[in-house]
Amino acid sequence: QSSARDAKRRQDLIAIGTALEIYKQQNGTYPPTPVSGSWYSSDSAASKIIKEVPIANDGEKVKSVINRVISNAHIFKTIDYIYILDANSSLVGVISIKNLLGANKESKIDSVMKTGLVSVSPDADEEKVADLAVKHNIKSIPVIENGRFVGVVPIEKILPILNMALREDLLHLAG
């Protein structure tokens, strides 16, 4: 019975893959992807987002944040930065893991976080995301939807975007 189920699943996956390829041939891109109940283009920030990142609440002590990051490290897909949110899930600050570990453990996170952040909306073009990362020398770009933090585009997704953009530019110049 499980082999019949596996065969059916493989057929379904092949059908989905075929449908995606047909869509791409007809539209020049893959179908949009969902983020927070909305749909965005496959070359948007939303298509590159990860949500498994460390967050902290404004007003929290550094010691508490460090302990939580350490105990939940296996859950996170990236730990370059800790994102500080207010009660409305709005991004109010960020701190690098290096600066967090070097901060006074009794300080409140608000006093050591960086404000004036660079961020993008989910519909931002992936090349804009990559350009911002390079321009501001940061490893992840926060994604904000309707004033709320929804995740980040990490360096692991940014580098391939830069590589592809460079290749496209070189091919364009070569004629």
CSV table of C-alpha atoms in Angstrom, one decimal:
chain,number,residue,atom,x,y,z
A,1,GLN,CA,0.0,0.0,0.0
A,2,SER,CA,2.8,2.4,0.8
A,3,SER,CA,4.5,1.7,-2.6
A,4,ALA,CA,1.2,2.6,-4.3
A,5,ARG,CA,1.0,5.8,-2.2
A,6,ASP,CA,4.6,6.6,-3.1
A,7,ALA,CA,3.9,6.1,-6.8
A,8,LYS,CA,0.9,8.4,-6.7
A,9,ARG,CA,2.9,11.0,-4.9
A,10,ARG,CA,5.7,10.8,-7.5
A,11,GLN,CA,3.1,11.2,-10.3
A,12,ASP,CA,1.6,14.2,-8.5
A,13,LEU,CA,5.0,15.8,-8.1
A,14,ILE,CA,5.8,15.2,-11.8
A,15,ALA,CA,2.5,16.7,-12.7
A,16,ILE,CA,3.1,19.8,-10.5
A,17,GLY,CA,6.6,20.1,-12.0
A,18,THR,CA,5.3,19.9,-15.5
A,19,ALA,CA,2.6,22.5,-14.7
A,20,LEU,CA,5.3,24.8,-13.3
A,21,GLU,CA,7.4,24.5,-16.4
A,22,ILE,CA,4.5,25.2,-18.7
A,23,TYR,CA,3.6,28.3,-16.6
A,24,LYS,CA,7.2,29.4,-16.9
A,25,GLN,CA,7.3,28.9,-20.7
A,26,GLN,CA,4.1,30.9,-21.1
A,27,ASN,CA,4.9,33.7,-18.6
A,28,GLY,CA,8.7,33.9,-18.6
A,29,THR,CA,8.8,33.2,-14.8
A,30,TYR,CA,7.5,30.7,-12.3
A,31,PRO,CA,4.2,31.5,-10.5
A,32,PRO,CA,4.2,33.8,-7.5
A,33,THR,CA,4.8,32.4,-4.0
A,34,PRO,CA,2.7,33.1,-0.8
A,35,VAL,CA,4.0,35.2,2.1
A,36,SER,CA,1.6,36.0,4.9
A,37,GLY,CA,-1.4,35.1,2.8
A,38,SER,CA,-0.3,37.3,-0.2
A,39,TRP,CA,1.2,36.3,-3.5
A,40,TYR,CA,4.5,37.6,-4.9
A,41,SER,CA,6.7,37.1,-7.9
A,42,SER,CA,9.3,34.4,-8.0
A,43,ASP,CA,12.0,37.0,-8.3
A,44,SER,CA,10.8,39.0,-5.3
A,45,ALA,CA,12.2,39.2,-1.8
A,46,ALA,CA,9.2,37.1,-0.6
A,47,SER,CA,10.5,34.1,-2.7
A,48,LYS,CA,13.9,34.2,-0.9
A,49,ILE,CA,12.6,34.8,2.7
A,50,ILE,CA,13.4,32.7,5.7
A,51,LYS,CA,11.5,33.0,8.9
A,52,GLU,CA,13.5,30.9,11.3
A,53,VAL,CA,15.7,33.7,12.7
A,54,PRO,CA,16.3,34.8,16.3
A,55,ILE,CA,14.1,37.6,17.6
A,56,ALA,CA,14.0,39.4,20.9
A,57,ASN,CA,11.5,41.7,22.5
A,58,ASP,CA,12.4,45.3,23.1
A,59,GLY,CA,13.0,45.8,26.8
A,60,GLU,CA,14.4,42.3,27.2
A,61,LYS,CA,17.8,41.8,29.0
A,62,VAL,CA,20.8,40.8,26.9
A,63,LYS,CA,21.4,37.8,29.2
A,64,SER,CA,17.9,36.5,28.4
A,65,VAL,CA,18.4,36.9,24.7
A,66,ILE,CA,21.8,35.1,24.7
A,67,ASN,CA,20.3,32.2,26.7
A,68,ARG,CA,17.4,31.9,24.3
A,69,VAL,CA,19.6,32.1,21.2
A,70,ILE,CA,21.9,29.4,22.5
A,71,SER,CA,19.1,27.0,23.6
A,72,ASN,CA,17.2,27.4,20.3
A,73,ALA,CA,20.2,27.6,17.9
A,74,HIS,CA,19.2,24.3,16.2
A,75,ILE,CA,15.9,25.9,15.1
A,76,PHE,CA,17.4,29.0,13.3
A,77,LYS,CA,18.5,28.9,9.6
A,78,THR,CA,20.8,31.9,10.2
A,79,ILE,CA,22.2,33.5,13.4
A,80,ASP,CA,24.0,36.5,12.0
A,81,TYR,CA,21.7,39.0,13.6
A,82,ILE,CA,19.1,39.1,16.4
A,83,TYR,CA,16.0,41.1,15.3
A,84,ILE,CA,14.3,43.1,18.0
A,85,LEU,CA,10.5,43.5,17.7
A,86,ASP,CA,8.0,45.6,19.7
A,87,ALA,CA,4.6,44.4,20.9
A,88,ASN,CA,3.1,44.8,17.4
A,89,SER,CA,5.8,42.7,15.7
A,90,SER,CA,7.3,45.8,14.2
A,91,LEU,CA,11.1,45.7,13.7
A,92,VAL,CA,12.6,48.3,16.0
A,93,GLY,CA,16.3,47.2,16.0
A,94,VAL,CA,18.9,44.6,15.2
A,95,ILE,CA,22.1,43.5,16.8
A,96,SER,CA,24.8,41.2,15.4
A,97,ILE,CA,25.6,38.0,17.3
A,98,LYS,CA,29.1,39.4,17.9
A,99,ASN,CA,27.9,42.6,19.5
A,100,LEU,CA,25.3,40.7,21.5
A,101,LEU,CA,27.9,38.4,23.0
A,102,GLY,CA,30.1,41.4,23.8
A,103,ALA,CA,27.4,43.5,25.5
A,104,ASN,CA,26.9,43.9,29.2
A,105,LYS,CA,24.7,41.0,30.2
A,106,GLU,CA,22.5,43.1,32.5
A,107,SER,CA,21.8,45.8,29.8
A,108,LYS,CA,18.5,46.0,28.1
A,109,ILE,CA,18.6,45.0,24.4
A,110,ASP,CA,17.2,48.4,23.5
A,111,SER,CA,20.4,50.1,24.7
A,112,VAL,CA,22.7,48.0,22.5
A,113,MET,CA,20.7,47.5,19.4
A,114,LYS,CA,21.1,49.3,16.1
A,115,THR,CA,18.2,51.4,14.8
A,116,GLY,CA,17.7,53.1,11.5
A,117,LEU,CA,17.5,49.8,9.6
A,118,VAL,CA,17.5,48.9,6.0
A,119,SER,CA,14.6,46.7,5.0
A,120,VAL,CA,12.4,45.8,2.0
A,121,SER,CA,8.9,44.9,1.3
A,122,PRO,CA,8.0,41.3,0.2
A,123,ASP,CA,7.4,42.5,-3.4
A,124,ALA,CA,10.9,44.1,-3.7
A,125,ASP,CA,13.0,42.8,-6.6
A,126,GLU,CA,15.6,40.3,-5.6
A,127,GLU,CA,18.4,42.4,-7.2
A,128,LYS,CA,17.3,45.4,-5.1
A,129,VAL,CA,17.7,43.2,-2.0
A,130,ALA,CA,21.2,42.1,-3.1
A,131,ASP,CA,22.2,45.7,-4.0
A,132,LEU,CA,21.1,46.9,-0.5
A,133,ALA,CA,23.1,44.1,1.2
A,134,VAL,CA,26.3,45.1,-0.7
A,135,LYS,CA,25.7,48.9,-0.3
A,136,HIS,CA,25.2,48.6,3.5
A,137,ASN,CA,27.6,45.7,4.0
A,138,ILE,CA,25.0,43.5,5.8
A,139,LYS,CA,24.5,39.8,5.7
A,140,SER,CA,20.7,39.7,5.8
A,141,ILE,CA,17.9,42.1,4.7
A,142,PRO,CA,14.8,42.2,6.9
A,143,VAL,CA,11.4,41.9,5.1
A,144,ILE,CA,8.6,44.1,6.4
A,145,GLU,CA,4.9,43.6,5.4
A,146,ASN,CA,2.3,46.0,6.5
A,147,GLY,CA,4.7,47.3,9.2
A,148,ARG,CA,5.4,43.9,10.6
A,149,PHE,CA,8.6,41.8,10.5
A,150,VAL,CA,8.0,38.6,8.4
A,151,GLY,CA,11.5,37.3,8.0
A,152,VAL,CA,14.8,38.0,6.2
A,153,VAL,CA,16.6,37.4,3.0
A,154,PRO,CA,19.9,35.9,4.2
A,155,ILE,CA,23.4,36.0,2.6
A,156,GLU,CA,22.9,32.4,1.4
A,157,LYS,CA,20.1,33.7,-0.9
A,158,ILE,CA,21.8,37.0,-1.7
A,159,LEU,CA,25.1,35.6,-3.1
A,160,PRO,CA,23.4,33.6,-5.9
A,161,ILE,CA,21.3,36.6,-6.9
A,162,LEU,CA,24.6,38.7,-7.2
A,163,ASN,CA,26.2,35.9,-9.1
A,164,MET,CA,23.3,35.6,-11.6
A,165,ALA,CA,23.1,39.4,-12.0
A,166,LEU,CA,26.9,39.5,-12.7
A,167,ARG,CA,26.6,36.8,-15.3
A,168,GLU,CA,23.7,38.5,-17.0
A,169,ASP,CA,25.6,41.8,-17.1
A,170,LEU,CA,28.7,40.1,-18.6
A,171,LEU,CA,26.7,38.3,-21.2
A,172,HIS,CA,24.9,41.5,-22.1
A,173,LEU,CA,28.2,43.3,-22.5
A,174,ALA,CA,29.7,40.5,-24.5
A,175,GLY,CA,26.7,40.8,-26.9
